[in-house]
Amino acid sequence: MSANNSYPKSINETVLNYAPGSAERIALTAELDKQQGLVREIPAIVGGERIRSGDITDVRAPHAHAHRLGEVHNAGQATIHAAIDAAVAAQRDWANATLAERSAVFLKAADLLAGPWRARLNAATMLGQSKTAYQAEIDSACELIDFLRFNVQFAHELAAGQPISSPGMRNHLEYRPLEGFVYAVTPFNFTAIGGNLAIAPALMGNTVLWKPAATASLSNFLFMELLEAAGLPKGVINFLPGDPVAISGAVLARPELAGIHFTGSTAVFDTLWGEVGRNVSRYRSYPRLVGETGGKDFVLAHPSADADTLAVALLRGAFEYQGQKCSAASRAYIPASLWPAVRERVVAMAETIQMGDVADFTNFMGAVIDRRAFDRIHGHLQRAASDSAVKLVTGGKADDSVGYFITPTVLQVDNPHHTLMETELFGPVLSVYVYADAHWPEVLELVDGTSPYALTGAIFARDRAAIAHASSVLRFAAGNFYINDKPTGAVVGQQPFGGARRSGTNDKAGSPLNLLRWVSPRTVKETFVPPADYRYAHMAV
Ligand code: NAD
């Protein structure tokens, strides 16, 4: 991979607002109507070929579970191995393509997505993953476009990083891809993450096996089609929907496994890491393991915080996309002096929240992703309802008759180590602990020590000394730390995303740090006039 100075400097894609009558609203509405009338076939894509196993899983709209949107063909063992073979076979040509050639594919994909494919991807993300128009726009349009463009810029900047050359020689660092294939295992909650986990290693010259989350397979499949339309060569990214355990079992046993690019729950990443550990001596090289995993993200308010700002941040941070963002606010620490005002505002606003079918643009929330998620979150709400240590502040209702709907819920606990403050619920549930104002220093330690995760966190305060103090004590409590802002909404190129502790390897998606994991540099030294005598000067007699 060599540098080329003509790479474009990226700017973030503008978020369209979908106001009534806007051109984007008209286009999106037409696309929603069209996709709602289809049951799309979603085959595996192996070496550019569609493989239909006939072993079908339905894709259903979470907010209208009677509505079938697609049929996924789950890949069988032969297809899985064919996909690995296709990735391995495609590697030499793709690795030998110049960075400029590879970049052209992804820059074209960005322009297609910003233009003619925008409504298609957004509509699929809305219907399949139950996102509102705005939540889809910031995900399957803007964030994915940003990943496509910024990765290219960062890759060129990396390639420009070269060693010095002393007189008489030329030194060069060649940013080779890994040898083998990369296994991208992706979550349901962001179309952009699904796409990025596949394209980031591919841009660096790797070939990829992409296993999407079943519940995101509609939008993810359409993104594969977009990459094909942008000219991605066959076999560079192979799309493999199906049983995650069967696919991972086969993939992790192959000696050509060169890396895993994972986003999802901590438990699944632990499983993959453990399996790689057991297989380690059979791999041709040590696989790179990159995983962004769970969170129990905090909002901490100081007594100097502004109650209005805090209430809005809690509401948006905890309930947008039904709390199913890895960065969603899920535990809050509020001083007793502020709590009555904050509670009043949060309850008043929460009661106005409209949720339902995402094709109805007046809704702020859709449904949680599937039956499993609904049952899990509903179970927490039911246990909370019969737990005398938990006070229901607002919400607490669940209704799965049409879709998997859970009302935005705030629960207050007296014990800061209650399971509601420690477990990732991944739904629209915010747990609140109210602390005595004088206990600020102890609360900082509590926030730091309560959860095994360290993904995102936010501090609200007007007092600068309190901000500095919190920032220092909580230095390792979050990989993305927000001051007077909600803990969600990281933007590519602006807030590189990822956390440490049990939240992952913190390789910062949307930054050069992530791309660095997908290269295995070769150092090349060329000596122009090699020595003609083996003896050194000090050996002279
Ligand atoms: P998940 O762990 O259930 O699934 C993630 C992926 O792993 C999917 O493709 C799934 O099919 C696959 N998978 C599931 N079981 C597997 C197994 N036994 N072996 C191999 N693969 C398996 O996660 P999800 O429900 O899709 O996403 C929610 C989780 O993702 C939450 O924990 C959330 O915090 C996390 N997340 C983290 C980030 C981040 O950047 N840190 C971003 C988004 C989501």
Coordinates of C-alpha atoms and ligand atoms in Angstrom, one line a residue:
M1 CA 0.0 0.0 0.0
S2 CA 1.6 3.3 -1.0
A3 CA 0.7 6.8 -0.2
N4 CA -0.9 9.1 -2.7
N5 CA -1.2 12.7 -1.9
S6 CA -4.4 13.3 -3.9
Y7 CA -6.7 11.7 -1.3
P8 CA -9.7 13.8 -0.4
K9 CA -10.1 15.5 2.9
S10 CA -13.4 14.3 4.3
I11 CA -16.2 16.3 5.7
N12 CA -19.1 14.8 7.7
E13 CA -22.2 14.1 5.6
T14 CA -25.0 16.6 6.4
V15 CA -27.9 15.2 8.3
L16 CA -31.1 15.7 6.4
N17 CA -34.1 16.6 8.5
Y18 CA -37.1 15.0 6.8
A19 CA -39.4 17.9 7.6
P20 CA -42.9 17.6 6.0
G21 CA -42.8 18.4 2.3
S22 CA -39.0 18.1 2.0
A23 CA -37.5 16.3 -1.0
E24 CA -35.9 13.7 1.3
R25 CA -39.2 13.0 3.0
I26 CA -41.0 12.4 -0.3
A27 CA -38.3 10.1 -1.5
L28 CA -38.2 8.1 1.8
T29 CA -41.9 7.8 1.9
A30 CA -42.0 6.4 -1.6
E31 CA -39.3 3.9 -0.7
L32 CA -41.0 2.8 2.5
D33 CA -44.2 2.2 0.6
K34 CA -42.2 0.1 -2.0
Q35 CA -40.3 -2.0 0.6
Q36 CA -43.4 -2.6 2.7
G37 CA -44.9 -4.3 -0.3
L38 CA -42.0 -6.7 -0.8
V39 CA -40.7 -9.9 0.8
R40 CA -37.1 -9.6 -0.3
E41 CA -34.9 -12.7 -0.8
I42 CA -31.7 -12.4 1.2
P43 CA -29.2 -15.1 0.0
A44 CA -25.6 -15.5 0.9
I45 CA -23.1 -13.9 -1.5
V46 CA -20.0 -16.0 -2.0
G47 CA -17.4 -15.0 -4.6
G48 CA -20.1 -12.7 -6.1
E49 CA -22.6 -15.6 -6.5
R50 CA -26.0 -15.7 -4.8
I51 CA -26.4 -18.9 -2.8
R52 CA -29.9 -19.9 -1.7
S53 CA -29.9 -22.7 0.8
G54 CA -33.7 -22.9 1.2
D55 CA -33.2 -22.9 4.9
I56 CA -35.2 -19.8 5.6
T57 CA -35.4 -17.3 8.5
D58 CA -38.0 -14.6 8.2
V59 CA -37.1 -10.9 8.6
R60 CA -40.0 -9.2 10.3
A61 CA -40.7 -5.5 11.2
P62 CA -40.2 -5.3 15.0
H63 CA -43.0 -2.7 15.2
A64 CA -45.4 -4.9 13.2
H65 CA -44.2 -8.5 13.7
A66 CA -46.9 -9.9 11.5
H67 CA -45.3 -8.1 8.6
R68 CA -42.7 -10.2 6.7
L69 CA -40.0 -8.1 5.0
G70 CA -37.6 -10.7 3.8
E71 CA -36.4 -14.3 3.8
V72 CA -32.9 -15.0 4.8
H73 CA -31.2 -18.1 3.3
N74 CA -29.1 -19.4 6.1
A75 CA -25.7 -20.6 4.9
G76 CA -24.9 -24.3 5.3
Q77 CA -21.5 -25.8 6.0
A78 CA -20.6 -26.1 2.3
T79 CA -21.4 -22.5 1.7
I80 CA -19.4 -21.4 4.7
H81 CA -16.3 -23.1 3.5
A82 CA -16.9 -21.9 -0.1
A83 CA -17.0 -18.4 1.3
I84 CA -13.7 -18.8 3.1
D85 CA -12.2 -20.3 0.0
A86 CA -13.5 -17.3 -2.0
A87 CA -12.1 -14.8 0.4
V88 CA -8.7 -16.6 0.4
A89 CA -8.7 -16.8 -3.4
A90 CA -9.5 -13.1 -3.8
Q91 CA -6.8 -11.9 -1.5
R92 CA -3.8 -11.8 -3.8
D93 CA -5.3 -9.5 -6.4
W94 CA -7.0 -7.3 -3.9
A95 CA -3.9 -6.9 -1.8
N96 CA -1.9 -6.0 -4.9
A97 CA -4.4 -3.3 -5.9
T98 CA -3.1 0.1 -5.0
L99 CA -4.7 2.0 -2.2
A100 CA -6.0 4.5 -4.7
E101 CA -7.7 1.7 -6.6
R102 CA -9.3 0.2 -3.5
S103 CA -10.3 3.7 -2.3
A104 CA -12.1 4.4 -5.5
V105 CA -14.6 1.6 -4.8
F106 CA -15.4 3.0 -1.3
L107 CA -15.6 6.6 -2.4
K108 CA -18.0 5.6 -5.1
A109 CA -20.0 3.7 -2.6
A110 CA -20.2 6.8 -0.4
D111 CA -21.5 8.9 -3.3
L112 CA -24.0 6.3 -4.2
L113 CA -25.2 6.1 -0.6
A114 CA -25.3 9.9 -0.3
G115 CA -27.4 10.0 -3.5
P116 CA -29.5 7.4 -5.2
W117 CA -29.2 4.7 -2.5
R118 CA -29.9 6.9 0.5
A119 CA -33.6 6.3 0.7
R120 CA -33.3 2.6 0.0
L121 CA -30.8 2.0 2.9
N122 CA -32.7 4.3 5.3
A123 CA -36.1 2.6 4.5
A124 CA -34.6 -0.9 5.1
T125 CA -33.0 0.3 8.4
M126 CA -36.3 1.8 9.5
L127 CA -38.4 -1.2 8.6
G128 CA -36.1 -4.0 9.5
Q129 CA -34.5 -2.5 12.7
S130 CA -37.4 -0.2 13.7
K131 CA -35.6 3.1 13.5
T132 CA -37.3 6.4 13.0
A133 CA -36.4 8.5 10.0
Y134 CA -33.9 10.6 12.0
Q135 CA -32.3 7.6 13.6
A136 CA -31.9 5.8 10.3
E137 CA -30.5 9.0 8.6
I138 CA -27.8 9.4 11.2
D139 CA -26.9 5.6 10.9
S140 CA -27.4 4.1 7.5
A141 CA -26.9 7.3 5.6
C142 CA -24.6 9.7 7.4
E143 CA -22.4 7.5 9.6
L144 CA -21.9 4.9 6.9
I145 CA -21.0 7.5 4.4
D146 CA -18.6 9.0 6.9
F147 CA -17.0 5.6 7.5
L148 CA -16.6 5.1 3.8
R149 CA -15.0 8.5 3.2
F150 CA -13.0 9.0 6.4
N151 CA -11.5 5.5 6.3
V152 CA -10.0 6.4 2.9
Q153 CA -8.5 9.7 4.2
F154 CA -7.1 7.9 7.3
A155 CA -5.6 5.1 5.2
H156 CA -3.8 7.6 3.1
E157 CA -2.5 9.4 6.2
L158 CA -1.3 6.1 7.6
A159 CA 0.5 5.2 4.4
A160 CA 2.3 8.5 4.5
G161 CA 3.9 7.6 7.8
Q162 CA 7.3 6.4 6.7
P163 CA 10.7 5.8 8.5
I164 CA 13.7 8.0 7.9
S165 CA 16.4 7.0 5.4
S166 CA 20.1 7.6 6.1
P167 CA 22.4 8.5 3.3
G168 CA 23.1 5.6 0.9
M169 CA 19.8 3.8 1.5
R170 CA 16.1 3.9 1.2
N171 CA 13.8 2.7 3.9
H172 CA 10.1 2.1 3.3
L173 CA 7.2 0.8 5.4
E174 CA 4.8 -1.2 3.3
Y175 CA 1.4 -1.4 4.9
R176 CA 0.5 -4.9 3.8
P177 CA -2.8 -6.4 4.7
L178 CA -3.0 -9.4 7.1
E179 CA -2.4 -12.8 5.5
G180 CA -5.6 -14.8 5.4
F181 CA -9.1 -13.5 5.8
V182 CA -10.9 -11.3 8.3
Y183 CA -14.2 -12.5 10.0
A184 CA -16.6 -9.6 10.5
V185 CA -19.4 -10.4 13.0
T186 CA -21.8 -7.5 13.3
P187 CA -24.6 -6.3 15.5
F188 CA -28.2 -5.5 14.7
N189 CA -28.3 -2.0 16.1
F190 CA -26.3 0.1 13.5
T191 CA -26.3 -0.6 9.8
A192 CA -23.2 1.7 9.7
I193 CA -21.4 -0.6 12.2
G194 CA -22.3 -3.7 10.1
G195 CA -20.9 -2.1 7.0
N196 CA -17.8 -0.6 8.6
L197 CA -16.7 -3.9 10.2
A198 CA -16.5 -5.3 6.7
I199 CA -15.2 -2.3 4.8
A200 CA -12.5 -1.1 7.1
P201 CA -10.3 -4.3 6.8
A202 CA -11.2 -4.5 3.1
L203 CA -10.0 -1.0 2.4
M204 CA -6.6 -2.0 3.9
G205 CA -6.4 -4.9 1.4
N206 CA -7.9 -7.7 3.4
T207 CA -10.7 -10.0 2.2
V208 CA -13.6 -10.5 4.4
L209 CA -16.3 -12.9 5.6
W210 CA -19.2 -10.8 6.8
K211 CA -21.7 -12.5 9.2
P212 CA -24.6 -10.0 9.8
A213 CA -27.0 -10.1 12.7
A214 CA -30.1 -11.9 11.5
T215 CA -32.3 -9.0 12.5
A216 CA -30.3 -6.5 10.4
S217 CA -29.9 -8.7 7.4
L218 CA -32.2 -6.7 5.2
S219 CA -30.3 -3.4 5.4
N220 CA -26.9 -5.2 5.5
F221 CA -27.7 -7.2 2.3
L222 CA -28.7 -4.0 0.5
F223 CA -25.4 -2.4 1.5
M224 CA -23.6 -5.5 0.0
E225 CA -25.6 -4.8 -3.2
L226 CA -24.5 -1.1 -3.1
L227 CA -20.8 -2.2 -2.7
E228 CA -21.2 -4.4 -5.8
A229 CA -22.7 -1.5 -7.7
A230 CA -19.6 0.5 -6.6
G231 CA -17.4 -2.0 -8.3
L232 CA -16.2 -4.2 -5.3
P233 CA -14.5 -7.2 -6.9
K234 CA -16.1 -10.6 -6.3
G235 CA -14.9 -12.4 -3.2
V236 CA -13.5 -9.4 -1.4
I237 CA -16.4 -9.3 0.9
N238 CA -18.5 -12.5 1.2
F239 CA -21.9 -12.1 2.9
L240 CA -22.8 -15.1 5.1
P241 CA -26.1 -14.9 7.0
G242 CA -27.0 -17.9 9.1
D243 CA -26.6 -19.6 12.4
P244 CA -23.8 -17.7 14.3
V245 CA -22.6 -20.7 16.2
A246 CA -22.3 -23.0 13.2
I247 CA -20.7 -20.3 11.1
S248 CA -18.2 -19.3 13.8
G249 CA -17.4 -22.9 14.6
A250 CA -16.4 -23.5 11.0
V251 CA -14.6 -20.2 10.5
L252 CA -12.6 -20.2 13.7
A253 CA -11.2 -23.7 12.8
R254 CA -9.7 -22.5 9.6
P255 CA -5.9 -21.8 9.6
E256 CA -6.3 -18.8 7.3
L257 CA -8.2 -16.8 10.0
A258 CA -6.2 -13.6 10.2
G259 CA -8.5 -11.4 12.3
I260 CA -12.0 -10.9 13.9
H261 CA -13.8 -7.6 13.6
F262 CA -16.6 -7.9 16.1
T263 CA -19.3 -5.7 17.6
G264 CA -21.9 -7.1 19.9
S265 CA -22.3 -8.4 23.4
T266 CA -19.4 -9.1 25.7
A267 CA -20.5 -12.7 26.2
V268 CA -20.3 -13.5 22.5
F269 CA -16.9 -11.8 22.1
D270 CA -15.7 -13.8 25.1
T271 CA -16.8 -17.0 23.3
L272 CA -15.0 -16.0 20.1
W273 CA -11.8 -15.0 22.0
G274 CA -11.9 -18.3 23.9
E275 CA -12.3 -20.4 20.8
V276 CA -9.4 -18.5 19.1
G277 CA -7.3 -19.2 22.2
R278 CA -8.0 -22.9 22.0
N279 CA -7.2 -23.0 18.3
V280 CA -4.2 -20.7 18.4
S281 CA -1.5 -23.1 17.3
R282 CA -3.4 -24.0 14.1
Y283 CA -3.5 -20.5 12.7
R284 CA -0.9 -19.4 10.2
S285 CA -0.6 -16.1 12.0
Y286 CA -1.8 -14.7 15.3
P287 CA -5.3 -13.4 14.6
R288 CA -6.0 -9.8 15.4
L289 CA -9.0 -9.6 17.7
V290 CA -10.9 -6.4 17.6
G291 CA -14.2 -6.3 19.6
E292 CA -16.4 -3.5 20.7
T293 CA -18.8 -4.9 23.2
G294 CA -21.4 -4.0 25.9
G295 CA -21.9 -1.0 28.1
K296 CA -23.6 0.3 31.2
D297 CA -23.2 3.9 30.3
F298 CA -23.5 6.6 33.0
V299 CA -24.8 10.1 33.4
L300 CA -23.5 11.8 36.4
A301 CA -24.9 15.1 37.5
H302 CA -23.1 17.5 39.9
P303 CA -25.2 19.8 42.1
S304 CA -24.2 22.7 39.8
A305 CA -25.7 21.0 36.7
D306 CA -28.6 22.7 34.8
A307 CA -31.8 20.7 35.4
D308 CA -33.3 21.4 32.0
T309 CA -30.2 20.4 30.0
L310 CA -29.8 17.3 32.1
A311 CA -33.4 16.2 31.7
V312 CA -33.3 16.5 27.9
A313 CA -29.9 14.6 27.8
L314 CA -31.4 11.8 29.9
L315 CA -34.4 11.5 27.7
R316 CA -32.6 11.5 24.4
G317 CA -29.6 9.5 25.8
A318 CA -31.7 6.8 27.3
F319 CA -34.7 6.4 24.9
E320 CA -33.6 7.2 21.3
Y321 CA -33.6 4.0 19.3
Q322 CA -35.4 2.4 22.3
G323 CA -32.2 2.5 24.3
Q324 CA -30.6 0.0 22.0
K325 CA -27.4 2.0 21.4
C326 CA -24.3 0.6 23.0
S327 CA -23.8 4.2 24.2
A328 CA -27.3 4.7 25.7
A329 CA -27.6 6.3 29.1
S330 CA -28.7 3.5 31.4
R331 CA -27.6 4.5 34.9
A332 CA -27.8 8.0 36.2
Y333 CA -26.5 9.6 39.4
I334 CA -28.5 12.7 40.4
P335 CA -27.9 14.9 43.5
A336 CA -30.8 15.1 45.9
S337 CA -31.0 18.9 45.5
L338 CA -31.6 18.5 41.7
W339 CA -33.7 15.4 41.6
P340 CA -37.2 16.8 42.1
A341 CA -36.8 19.3 39.2
V342 CA -35.1 16.7 37.0
R343 CA -37.8 14.1 37.8
E344 CA -40.6 16.5 37.0
R345 CA -39.1 17.4 33.6
V346 CA -38.2 13.9 32.6
V347 CA -41.7 12.5 33.6
A348 CA -43.4 15.4 31.8
M349 CA -41.4 14.8 28.6
A350 CA -41.5 11.0 28.7
E351 CA -45.3 11.1 28.9
T352 CA -45.4 13.0 25.6
I353 CA -43.3 10.5 23.8
Q354 CA -45.1 8.9 20.9
M355 CA -44.1 5.4 19.8
G356 CA -45.3 3.1 17.1
D357 CA -44.8 2.3 13.5
V358 CA -41.7 4.1 12.3
A359 CA -43.3 4.9 8.9
D360 CA -45.4 7.3 10.9
F361 CA -43.0 10.2 11.1
T362 CA -44.6 11.7 14.2
N363 CA -43.2 8.9 16.3
F364 CA -40.1 9.4 18.5
M365 CA -39.6 5.7 19.2
G366 CA -40.2 2.4 17.5
A367 CA -40.1 -1.2 18.9
V368 CA -37.3 -3.2 20.4
I369 CA -35.6 -5.5 18.0
D370 CA -37.2 -8.9 18.6
R371 CA -39.1 -11.3 20.8
R372 CA -35.9 -12.2 22.8
A373 CA -35.1 -8.6 23.5
F374 CA -38.8 -7.9 24.4
D375 CA -38.9 -10.8 26.8
R376 CA -35.6 -9.9 28.4
I377 CA -36.5 -6.3 29.0
H378 CA -40.1 -7.1 30.0
G379 CA -38.7 -9.6 32.6
H380 CA -36.6 -6.8 34.1
L381 CA -39.6 -4.6 34.3
Q382 CA -41.7 -7.3 35.9
R383 CA -39.1 -8.0 38.6
A384 CA -38.7 -4.3 39.2
A385 CA -42.5 -4.0 39.7
S386 CA -42.4 -6.5 42.5
D387 CA -39.2 -5.3 44.1
S388 CA -39.8 -3.0 47.1
A389 CA -36.3 -1.5 46.6
V390 CA -37.3 -0.1 43.2
K391 CA -39.6 2.9 42.6
L392 CA -41.3 3.3 39.2
V393 CA -40.8 7.0 38.1
T394 CA -42.4 6.7 34.7
G395 CA -43.2 4.0 32.0
G396 CA -42.9 0.3 32.9
K397 CA -45.4 -1.0 30.3
A398 CA -44.8 -3.5 27.6
D399 CA -47.1 -4.6 24.8
D400 CA -46.2 -7.2 22.2
S401 CA -49.6 -7.5 20.5
V402 CA -48.6 -5.7 17.3
G403 CA -44.9 -5.0 17.7
Y404 CA -42.4 -5.3 20.5
F405 CA -43.1 -2.1 22.3
I406 CA -41.7 -1.1 25.7
T407 CA -42.6 2.4 27.1
P408 CA -39.7 4.7 28.0
T409 CA -39.1 3.8 31.6
V410 CA -37.3 5.4 34.6
L411 CA -36.7 3.4 37.7
Q412 CA -35.3 4.8 40.9
V413 CA -33.2 2.5 43.2
D414 CA -31.9 3.1 46.7
N415 CA -29.0 0.7 46.4
P416 CA -26.4 1.9 43.9
H417 CA -25.3 -1.7 43.4
H418 CA -28.8 -2.9 42.5
T419 CA -28.7 -5.1 39.4
L420 CA -30.5 -2.4 37.5
M421 CA -27.4 -0.2 38.0
E422 CA -25.0 -2.9 36.9
T423 CA -26.5 -5.1 34.2
E424 CA -26.8 -4.0 30.5
L425 CA -30.5 -4.1 29.8
F426 CA -30.3 -2.8 26.2
G427 CA -33.7 -1.3 26.1
P428 CA -35.5 2.0 27.0
V429 CA -34.9 1.7 30.7
L430 CA -33.0 4.3 32.8
S431 CA -32.0 3.5 36.4
V432 CA -31.5 6.4 38.7
Y433 CA -29.6 6.6 42.0
V434 CA -30.2 9.8 44.0
Y435 CA -27.2 10.8 46.1
A436 CA -26.7 13.3 49.0
D437 CA -25.1 16.4 47.5
A438 CA -22.3 16.2 50.1
H439 CA -21.3 12.8 48.8
W440 CA -19.9 13.9 45.5
P441 CA -16.4 12.5 46.0
E442 CA -17.8 9.1 47.0
V443 CA -20.2 9.1 44.1
L444 CA -17.3 9.6 41.7
E445 CA -15.7 6.4 43.1
L446 CA -19.0 4.6 42.9
V447 CA -19.5 5.5 39.2
D448 CA -16.0 4.3 38.5
G449 CA -16.3 1.0 40.4
T450 CA -19.9 -0.1 39.8
S451 CA -19.9 -1.6 36.4
P452 CA -17.5 -3.9 34.6
Y453 CA -17.9 -1.9 31.4
A454 CA -16.2 1.4 30.4
L455 CA -17.9 2.5 27.1
T456 CA -19.5 5.9 27.4
G457 CA -20.2 8.3 30.2
A458 CA -21.4 11.9 30.7
I459 CA -20.9 14.4 33.4
F460 CA -23.2 17.4 33.8
A461 CA -21.9 20.4 35.8
R462 CA -21.4 24.2 35.6
D463 CA -18.7 24.2 38.2
R464 CA -15.3 23.8 36.3
A465 CA -13.5 22.3 39.3
A466 CA -16.1 19.6 39.5
I467 CA -15.7 18.8 35.8
A468 CA -12.0 18.6 36.1
H469 CA -12.3 16.4 39.2
A470 CA -14.8 14.0 37.6
S471 CA -12.7 13.9 34.4
S472 CA -9.7 12.8 36.4
V473 CA -11.4 10.2 38.7
L474 CA -13.4 8.7 35.8
R475 CA -10.4 8.6 33.4
F476 CA -10.7 4.9 32.9
A477 CA -14.5 4.6 33.3
A478 CA -15.4 5.5 29.7
G479 CA -13.7 5.4 26.3
N480 CA -16.0 8.2 25.2
F481 CA -16.5 10.8 27.9
Y482 CA -19.0 13.7 27.4
I483 CA -19.1 17.0 29.3
N484 CA -22.6 18.6 29.4
D485 CA -23.8 16.4 26.6
K486 CA -25.6 13.0 26.3
P487 CA -23.4 10.0 26.0
T488 CA -24.7 8.9 22.6
G489 CA -24.2 10.2 19.0
A490 CA -20.5 9.8 18.3
V491 CA -19.6 11.1 14.9
V492 CA -16.9 9.6 12.7
G493 CA -13.8 11.8 12.5
Q494 CA -15.0 13.8 15.5
Q495 CA -15.4 11.4 18.4
P496 CA -13.6 8.1 17.6
F497 CA -15.7 5.4 19.3
G498 CA -14.9 2.6 21.7
G499 CA -14.4 1.6 25.3
A500 CA -12.1 -0.5 27.4
R501 CA -12.5 -2.8 30.4
R502 CA -15.3 -5.3 29.4
S503 CA -16.6 -2.9 26.7
G504 CA -14.0 -4.1 24.2
T505 CA -10.5 -3.7 22.8
N506 CA -11.1 0.1 22.3
D507 CA -9.7 0.2 18.8
K508 CA -11.8 3.2 18.0
A509 CA -14.0 2.7 15.0
G510 CA -13.9 5.7 12.6
S511 CA -10.2 6.5 13.3
P512 CA -6.8 5.5 12.0
L513 CA -6.3 3.4 15.2
N514 CA -8.8 0.9 13.9
L515 CA -7.3 0.7 10.4
L516 CA -3.9 0.0 11.9
R517 CA -5.2 -3.3 13.3
W518 CA -5.8 -4.5 9.7
V519 CA -2.3 -4.1 8.4
S520 CA 0.9 -6.1 9.0
P521 CA 3.6 -3.8 7.8
R522 CA 6.7 -4.9 6.0
T523 CA 9.9 -2.9 6.4
V524 CA 12.0 -2.7 3.3
K525 CA 15.6 -1.4 3.3
E526 CA 17.5 -0.9 0.1
T527 CA 21.2 -0.2 0.2
F528 CA 22.5 1.7 -2.8
V529 CA 26.2 0.9 -2.6
P530 CA 26.7 -2.2 -0.5
P531 CA 30.1 -2.7 1.3
A532 CA 32.8 -4.6 -0.6
D533 CA 34.8 -5.7 2.4
Y534 CA 33.6 -7.5 5.5
R535 CA 36.3 -5.9 7.8
Y536 CA 35.6 -2.8 10.0
A537 CA 38.0 0.1 10.3
H538 CA 38.9 -0.8 13.9
M539 CA 40.3 -4.1 12.8
A540 CA 43.1 -2.5 10.8
V541 CA 46.6 -3.2 12.2
Ligands
NAD1 P1 -25.0 -10.1 20.0 O1 -23.8 -10.3 20.7 O2 -26.2 -10.9 20.3 O3 -24.7 -10.4 18.4 C1 -23.7 -9.8 17.7 C2 -23.3 -10.7 16.6 O4 -22.8 -11.9 17.1 C3 -24.4 -11.1 15.7 O5 -24.0 -11.1 14.4 C4 -24.8 -12.4 16.2 O6 -25.4 -13.2 15.2 C5 -23.5 -13.0 16.6 N1 -23.5 -14.1 17.6 C6 -24.5 -14.3 18.5 N2 -24.2 -15.4 19.2 C7 -23.0 -15.9 18.7 C8 -22.2 -17.0 19.0 N3 -22.5 -17.8 20.0 N4 -21.1 -17.2 18.3 C9 -20.7 -16.3 17.3 N5 -21.5 -15.2 17.0 C10 -22.6 -15.0 17.7 O7 -25.3 -8.5 20.0 P2 -26.5 -7.7 19.4 O8 -27.7 -8.0 20.1 O9 -26.5 -7.8 17.9 O10 -26.0 -6.2 19.8 C11 -26.2 -5.7 21.1 C12 -24.9 -5.7 21.8 O11 -23.9 -5.1 21.0 C13 -24.9 -4.9 23.1 O12 -24.3 -5.6 24.1 C14 -24.2 -3.6 22.8 O13 -23.7 -2.9 23.9 C15 -23.2 -4.1 21.8 N6 -22.7 -3.1 20.9 C16 -21.5 -2.5 21.2 C17 -21.0 -1.5 20.4 C18 -19.7 -0.8 20.7 O14 -19.2 -0.1 19.9 N7 -19.1 -1.1 21.9 C19 -21.8 -1.0 19.4 C20 -23.0 -1.6 19.1 C21 -23.5 -2.7 19.9

